[in-house]
PDB file of N, CA and C in Angstrom:
ATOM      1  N   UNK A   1      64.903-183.870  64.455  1.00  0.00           N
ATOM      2  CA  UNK A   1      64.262-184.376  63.264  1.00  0.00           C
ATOM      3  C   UNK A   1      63.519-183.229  62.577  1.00  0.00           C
ATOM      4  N   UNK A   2      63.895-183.411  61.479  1.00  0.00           N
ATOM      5  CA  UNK A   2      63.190-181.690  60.467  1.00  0.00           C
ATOM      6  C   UNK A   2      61.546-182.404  60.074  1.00  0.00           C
ATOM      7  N   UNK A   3      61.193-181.564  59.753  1.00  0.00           N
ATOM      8  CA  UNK A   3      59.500-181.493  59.262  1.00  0.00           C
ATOM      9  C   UNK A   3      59.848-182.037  57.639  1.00  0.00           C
ATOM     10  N   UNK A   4      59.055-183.096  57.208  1.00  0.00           N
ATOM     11  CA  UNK A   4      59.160-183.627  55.967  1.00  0.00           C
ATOM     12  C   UNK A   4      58.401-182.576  55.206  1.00  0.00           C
ATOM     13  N   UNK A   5      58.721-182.246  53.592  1.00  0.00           N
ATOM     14  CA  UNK A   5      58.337-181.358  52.733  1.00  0.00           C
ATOM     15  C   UNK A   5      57.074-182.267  52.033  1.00  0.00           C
ATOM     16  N   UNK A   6      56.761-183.598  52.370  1.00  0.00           N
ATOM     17  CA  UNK A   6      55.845-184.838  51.977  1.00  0.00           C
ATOM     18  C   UNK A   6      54.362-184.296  52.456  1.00  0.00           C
ATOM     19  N   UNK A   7      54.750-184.046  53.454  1.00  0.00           N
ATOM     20  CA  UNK A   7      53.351-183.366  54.614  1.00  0.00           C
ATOM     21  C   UNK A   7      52.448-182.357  53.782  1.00  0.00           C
ATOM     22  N   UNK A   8      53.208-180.947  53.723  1.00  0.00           N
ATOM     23  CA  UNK A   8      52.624-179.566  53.377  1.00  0.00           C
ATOM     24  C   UNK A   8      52.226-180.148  51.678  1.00  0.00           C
ATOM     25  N   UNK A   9      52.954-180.722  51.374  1.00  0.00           N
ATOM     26  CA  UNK A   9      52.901-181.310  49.454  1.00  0.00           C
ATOM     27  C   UNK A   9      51.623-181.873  49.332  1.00  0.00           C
ATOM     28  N   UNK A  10      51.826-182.873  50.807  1.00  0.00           N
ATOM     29  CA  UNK A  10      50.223-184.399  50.655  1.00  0.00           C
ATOM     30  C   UNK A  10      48.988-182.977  51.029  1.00  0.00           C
ATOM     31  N   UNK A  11      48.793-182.244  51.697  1.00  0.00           N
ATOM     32  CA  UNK A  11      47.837-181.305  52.101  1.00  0.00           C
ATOM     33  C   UNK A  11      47.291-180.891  51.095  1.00  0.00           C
ATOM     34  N   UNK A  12      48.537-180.183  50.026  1.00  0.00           N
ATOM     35  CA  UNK A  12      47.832-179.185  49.285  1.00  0.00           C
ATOM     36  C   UNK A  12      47.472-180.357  48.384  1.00  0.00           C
ATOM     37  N   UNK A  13      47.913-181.844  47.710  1.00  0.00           N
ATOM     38  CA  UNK A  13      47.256-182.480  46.766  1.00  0.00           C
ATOM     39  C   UNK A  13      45.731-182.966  47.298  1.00  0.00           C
ATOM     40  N   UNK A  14      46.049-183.086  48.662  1.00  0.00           N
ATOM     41  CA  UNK A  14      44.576-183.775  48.810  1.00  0.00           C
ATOM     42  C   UNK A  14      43.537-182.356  49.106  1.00  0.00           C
ATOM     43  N   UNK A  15      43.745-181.483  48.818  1.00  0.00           N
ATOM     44  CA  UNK A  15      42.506-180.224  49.001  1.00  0.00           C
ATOM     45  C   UNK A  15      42.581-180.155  47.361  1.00  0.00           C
ATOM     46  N   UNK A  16      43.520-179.773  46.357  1.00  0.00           N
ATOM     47  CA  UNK A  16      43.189-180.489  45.190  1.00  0.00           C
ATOM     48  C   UNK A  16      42.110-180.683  44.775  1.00  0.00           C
ATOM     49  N   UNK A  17      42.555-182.292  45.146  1.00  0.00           N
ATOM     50  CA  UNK A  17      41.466-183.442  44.995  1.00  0.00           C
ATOM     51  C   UNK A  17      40.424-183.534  45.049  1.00  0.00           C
ATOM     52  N   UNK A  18      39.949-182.573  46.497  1.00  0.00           N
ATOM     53  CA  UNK A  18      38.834-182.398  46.860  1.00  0.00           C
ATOM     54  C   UNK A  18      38.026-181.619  46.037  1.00  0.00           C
ATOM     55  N   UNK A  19      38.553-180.369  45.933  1.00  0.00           N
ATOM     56  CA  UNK A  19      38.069-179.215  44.331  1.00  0.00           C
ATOM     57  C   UNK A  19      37.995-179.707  43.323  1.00  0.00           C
ATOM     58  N   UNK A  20      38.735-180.711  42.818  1.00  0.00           N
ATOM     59  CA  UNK A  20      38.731-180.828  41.581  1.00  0.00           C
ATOM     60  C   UNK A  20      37.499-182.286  41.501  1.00  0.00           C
ATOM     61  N   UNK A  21      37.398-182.916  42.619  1.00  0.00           N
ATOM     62  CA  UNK A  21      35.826-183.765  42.646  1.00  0.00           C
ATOM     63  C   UNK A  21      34.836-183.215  43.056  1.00  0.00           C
ATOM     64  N   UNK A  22      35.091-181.899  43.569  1.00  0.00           N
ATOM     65  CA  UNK A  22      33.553-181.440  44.154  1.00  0.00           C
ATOM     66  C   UNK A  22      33.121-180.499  42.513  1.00  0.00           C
ATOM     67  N   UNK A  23      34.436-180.233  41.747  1.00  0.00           N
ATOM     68  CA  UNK A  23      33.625-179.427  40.455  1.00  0.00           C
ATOM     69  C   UNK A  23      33.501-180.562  39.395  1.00  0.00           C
ATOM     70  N   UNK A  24      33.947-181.887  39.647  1.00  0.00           N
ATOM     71  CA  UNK A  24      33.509-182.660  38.477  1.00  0.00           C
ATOM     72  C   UNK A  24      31.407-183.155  39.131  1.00  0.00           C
ATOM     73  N   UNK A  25      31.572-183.633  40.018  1.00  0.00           N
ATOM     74  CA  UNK A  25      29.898-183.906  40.670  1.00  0.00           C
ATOM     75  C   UNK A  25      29.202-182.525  40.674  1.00  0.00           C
ATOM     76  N   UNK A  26      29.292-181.127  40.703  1.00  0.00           N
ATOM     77  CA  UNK A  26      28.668-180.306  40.617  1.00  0.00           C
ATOM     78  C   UNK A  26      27.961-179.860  39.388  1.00  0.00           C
ATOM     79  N   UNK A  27      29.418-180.800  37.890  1.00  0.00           N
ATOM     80  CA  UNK A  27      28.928-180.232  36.811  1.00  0.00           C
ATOM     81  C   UNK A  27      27.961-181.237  36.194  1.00  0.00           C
ATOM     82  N   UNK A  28      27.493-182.371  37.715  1.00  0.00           N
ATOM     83  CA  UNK A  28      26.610-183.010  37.229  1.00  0.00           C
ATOM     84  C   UNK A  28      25.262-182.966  37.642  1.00  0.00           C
ATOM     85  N   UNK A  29      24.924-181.501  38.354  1.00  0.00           N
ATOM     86  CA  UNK A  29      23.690-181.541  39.180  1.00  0.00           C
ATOM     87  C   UNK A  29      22.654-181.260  38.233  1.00  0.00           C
ATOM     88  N   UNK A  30      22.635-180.346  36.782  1.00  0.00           N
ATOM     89  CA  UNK A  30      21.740-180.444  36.500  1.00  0.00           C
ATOM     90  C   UNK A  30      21.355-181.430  36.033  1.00  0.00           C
ATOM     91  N   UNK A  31      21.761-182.644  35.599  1.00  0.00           N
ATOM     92  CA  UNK A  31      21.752-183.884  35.357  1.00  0.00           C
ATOM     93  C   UNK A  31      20.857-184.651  36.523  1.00  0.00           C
ATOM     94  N   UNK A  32      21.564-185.066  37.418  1.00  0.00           N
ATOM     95  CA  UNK A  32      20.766-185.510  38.962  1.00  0.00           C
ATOM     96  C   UNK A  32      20.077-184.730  39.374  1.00  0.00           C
ATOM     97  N   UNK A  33      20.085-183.470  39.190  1.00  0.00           N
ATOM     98  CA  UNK A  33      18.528-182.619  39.982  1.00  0.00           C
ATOM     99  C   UNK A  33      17.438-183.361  39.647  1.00  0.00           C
ATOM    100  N   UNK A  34      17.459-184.042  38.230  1.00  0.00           N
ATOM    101  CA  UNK A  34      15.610-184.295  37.271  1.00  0.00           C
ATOM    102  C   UNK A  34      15.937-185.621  37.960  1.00  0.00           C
ATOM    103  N   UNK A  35      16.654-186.474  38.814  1.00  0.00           N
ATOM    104  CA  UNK A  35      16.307-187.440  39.386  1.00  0.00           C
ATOM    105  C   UNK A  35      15.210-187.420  40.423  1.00  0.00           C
ATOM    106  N   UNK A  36      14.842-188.869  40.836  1.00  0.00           N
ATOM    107  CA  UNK A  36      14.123-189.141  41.845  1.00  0.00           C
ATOM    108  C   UNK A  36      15.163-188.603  42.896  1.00  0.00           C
ATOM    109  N   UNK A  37      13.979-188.416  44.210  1.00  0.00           N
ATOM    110  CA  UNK A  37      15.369-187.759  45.105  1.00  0.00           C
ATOM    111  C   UNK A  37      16.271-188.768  46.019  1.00  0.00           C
ATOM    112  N   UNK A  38      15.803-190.230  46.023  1.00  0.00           N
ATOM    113  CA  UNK A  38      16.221-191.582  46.281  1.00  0.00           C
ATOM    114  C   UNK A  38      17.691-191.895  45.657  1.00  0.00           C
ATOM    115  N   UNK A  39      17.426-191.405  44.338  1.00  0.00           N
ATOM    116  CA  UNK A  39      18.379-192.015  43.532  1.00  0.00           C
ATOM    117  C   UNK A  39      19.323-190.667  43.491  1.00  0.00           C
ATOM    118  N   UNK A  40      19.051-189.611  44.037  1.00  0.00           N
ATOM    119  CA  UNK A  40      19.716-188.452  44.004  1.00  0.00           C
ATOM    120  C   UNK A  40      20.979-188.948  45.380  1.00  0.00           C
ATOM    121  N   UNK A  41      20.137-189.124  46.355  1.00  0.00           N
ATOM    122  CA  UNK A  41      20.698-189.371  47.878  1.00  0.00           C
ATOM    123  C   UNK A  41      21.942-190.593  47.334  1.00  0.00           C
ATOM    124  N   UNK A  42      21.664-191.594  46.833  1.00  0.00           N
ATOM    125  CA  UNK A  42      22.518-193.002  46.081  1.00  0.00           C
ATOM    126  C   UNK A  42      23.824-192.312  45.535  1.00  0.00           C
ATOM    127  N   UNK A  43      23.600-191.344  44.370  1.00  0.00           N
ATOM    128  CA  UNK A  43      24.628-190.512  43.845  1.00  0.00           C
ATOM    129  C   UNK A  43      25.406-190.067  44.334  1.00  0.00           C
ATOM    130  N   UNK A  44      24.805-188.937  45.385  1.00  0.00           N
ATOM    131  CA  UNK A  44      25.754-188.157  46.265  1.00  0.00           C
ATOM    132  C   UNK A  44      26.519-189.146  47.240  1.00  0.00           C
ATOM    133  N   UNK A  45      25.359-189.967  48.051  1.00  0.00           N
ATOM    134  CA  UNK A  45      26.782-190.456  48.922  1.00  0.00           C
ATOM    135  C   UNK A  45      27.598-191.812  48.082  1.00  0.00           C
ATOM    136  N   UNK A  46      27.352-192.394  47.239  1.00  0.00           N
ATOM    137  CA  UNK A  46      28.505-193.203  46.335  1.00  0.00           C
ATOM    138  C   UNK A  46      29.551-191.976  46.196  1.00  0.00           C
ATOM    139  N   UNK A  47      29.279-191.557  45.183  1.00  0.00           N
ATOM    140  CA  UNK A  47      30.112-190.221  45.051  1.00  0.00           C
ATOM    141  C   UNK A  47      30.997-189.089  45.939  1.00  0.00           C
ATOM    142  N   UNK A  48      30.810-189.258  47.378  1.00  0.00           N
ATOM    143  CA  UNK A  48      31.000-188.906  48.196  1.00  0.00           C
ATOM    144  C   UNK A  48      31.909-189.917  49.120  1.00  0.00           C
ATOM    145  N   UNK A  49      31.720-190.775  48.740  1.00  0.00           N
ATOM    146  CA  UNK A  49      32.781-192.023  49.400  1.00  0.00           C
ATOM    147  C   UNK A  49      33.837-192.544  48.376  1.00  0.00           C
ATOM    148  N   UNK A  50      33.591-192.522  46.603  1.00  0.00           N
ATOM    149  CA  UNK A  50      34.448-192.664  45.988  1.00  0.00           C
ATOM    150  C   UNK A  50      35.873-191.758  46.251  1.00  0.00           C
ATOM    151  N   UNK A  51      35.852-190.704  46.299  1.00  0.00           N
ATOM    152  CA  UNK A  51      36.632-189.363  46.295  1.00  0.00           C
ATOM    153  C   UNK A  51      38.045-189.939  47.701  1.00  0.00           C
ATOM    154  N   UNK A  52      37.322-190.744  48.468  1.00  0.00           N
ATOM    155  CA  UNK A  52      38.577-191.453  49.431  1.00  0.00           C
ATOM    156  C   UNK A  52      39.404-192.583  49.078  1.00  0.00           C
ATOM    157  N   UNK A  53      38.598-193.163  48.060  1.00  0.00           N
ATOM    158  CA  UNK A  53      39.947-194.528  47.762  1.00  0.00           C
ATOM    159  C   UNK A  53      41.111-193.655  47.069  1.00  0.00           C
ATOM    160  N   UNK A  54      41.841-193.078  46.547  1.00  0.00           N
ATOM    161  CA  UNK A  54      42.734-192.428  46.535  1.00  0.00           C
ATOM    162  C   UNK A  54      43.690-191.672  47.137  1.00  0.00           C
ATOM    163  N   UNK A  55      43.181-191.901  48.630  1.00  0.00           N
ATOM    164  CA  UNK A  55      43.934-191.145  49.727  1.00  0.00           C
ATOM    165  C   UNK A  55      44.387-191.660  50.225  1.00  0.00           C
ATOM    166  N   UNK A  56      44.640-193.392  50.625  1.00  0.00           N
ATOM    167  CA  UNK A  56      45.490-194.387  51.296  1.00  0.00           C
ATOM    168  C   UNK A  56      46.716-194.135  50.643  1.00  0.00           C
ATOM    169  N   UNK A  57      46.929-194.368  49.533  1.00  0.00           N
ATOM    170  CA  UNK A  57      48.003-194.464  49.051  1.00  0.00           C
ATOM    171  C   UNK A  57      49.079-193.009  49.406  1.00  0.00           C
ATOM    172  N   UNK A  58      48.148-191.835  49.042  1.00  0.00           N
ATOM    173  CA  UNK A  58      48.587-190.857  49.127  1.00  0.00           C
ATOM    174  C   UNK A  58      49.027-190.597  50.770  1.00  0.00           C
ATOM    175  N   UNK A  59      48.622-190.834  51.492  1.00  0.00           N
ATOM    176  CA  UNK A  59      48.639-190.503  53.038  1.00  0.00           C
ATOM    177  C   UNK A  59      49.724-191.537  53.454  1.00  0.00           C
ATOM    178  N   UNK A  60      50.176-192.751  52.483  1.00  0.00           N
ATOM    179  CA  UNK A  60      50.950-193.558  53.108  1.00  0.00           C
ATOM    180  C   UNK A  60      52.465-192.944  52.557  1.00  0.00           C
ATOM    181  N   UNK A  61      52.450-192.230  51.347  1.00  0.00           N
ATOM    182  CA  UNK A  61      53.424-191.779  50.754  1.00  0.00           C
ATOM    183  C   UNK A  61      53.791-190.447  51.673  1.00  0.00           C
ATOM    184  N   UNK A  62      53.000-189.461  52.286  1.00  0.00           N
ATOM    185  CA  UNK A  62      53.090-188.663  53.021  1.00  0.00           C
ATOM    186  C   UNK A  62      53.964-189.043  54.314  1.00  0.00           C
ATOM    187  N   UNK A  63      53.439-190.315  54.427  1.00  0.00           N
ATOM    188  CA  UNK A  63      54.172-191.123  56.208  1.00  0.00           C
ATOM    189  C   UNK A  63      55.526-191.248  55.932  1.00  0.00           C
ATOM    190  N   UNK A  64      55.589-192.161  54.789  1.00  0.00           N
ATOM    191  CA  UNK A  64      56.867-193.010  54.564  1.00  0.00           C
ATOM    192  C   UNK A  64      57.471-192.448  53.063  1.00  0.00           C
ATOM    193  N   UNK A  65      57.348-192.008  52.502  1.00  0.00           N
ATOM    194  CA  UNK A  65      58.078-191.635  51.113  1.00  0.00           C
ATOM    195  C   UNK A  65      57.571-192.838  50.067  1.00  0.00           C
ATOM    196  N   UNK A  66      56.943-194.189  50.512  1.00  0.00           N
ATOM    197  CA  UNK A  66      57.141-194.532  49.247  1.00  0.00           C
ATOM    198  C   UNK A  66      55.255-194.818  49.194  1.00  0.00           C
ATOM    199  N   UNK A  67      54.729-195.173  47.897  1.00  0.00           N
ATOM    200  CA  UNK A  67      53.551-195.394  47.435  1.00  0.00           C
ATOM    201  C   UNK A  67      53.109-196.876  48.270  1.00  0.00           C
ATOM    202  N   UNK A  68      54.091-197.676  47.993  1.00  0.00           N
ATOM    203  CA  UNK A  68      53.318-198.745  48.482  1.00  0.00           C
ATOM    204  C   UNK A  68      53.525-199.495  49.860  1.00  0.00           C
TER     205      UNK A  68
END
């Protein structure tokens, strides 16, 4: 059985993903810095857990070829 080309593909989209949400929330710190630091902590980890609903799908397409 050969190594699927789905694998090395799903890797590099989901590191991506990761860059391309860690520079959209970064270009929002000076924004959330002048927060309370309560509501700072709320931000980051919402924001920090959003960034995974997009990876089921992707990780299932990696397994099996198809999206759903």
């Amino acid at each position: 059985m050969s190594p699927s080309w789905r694998k090395p593909a799903g890797m590099i989209v989901i590191l991506l993903l990761i860059g391309v949400w860690c520079a959209v929330i970064v270009s929002f710190s000076s924004i959330v810095g002048a927060w309370h630091p309560a509501a700072q902590l709320v931000f980051y980890v919402v924001t920090g857990i959003i960034w995974i609903t997009p990876l089921k799908p992707l990780l299932r397409w990696m397994e099996t070829g198809r999206w759903r």
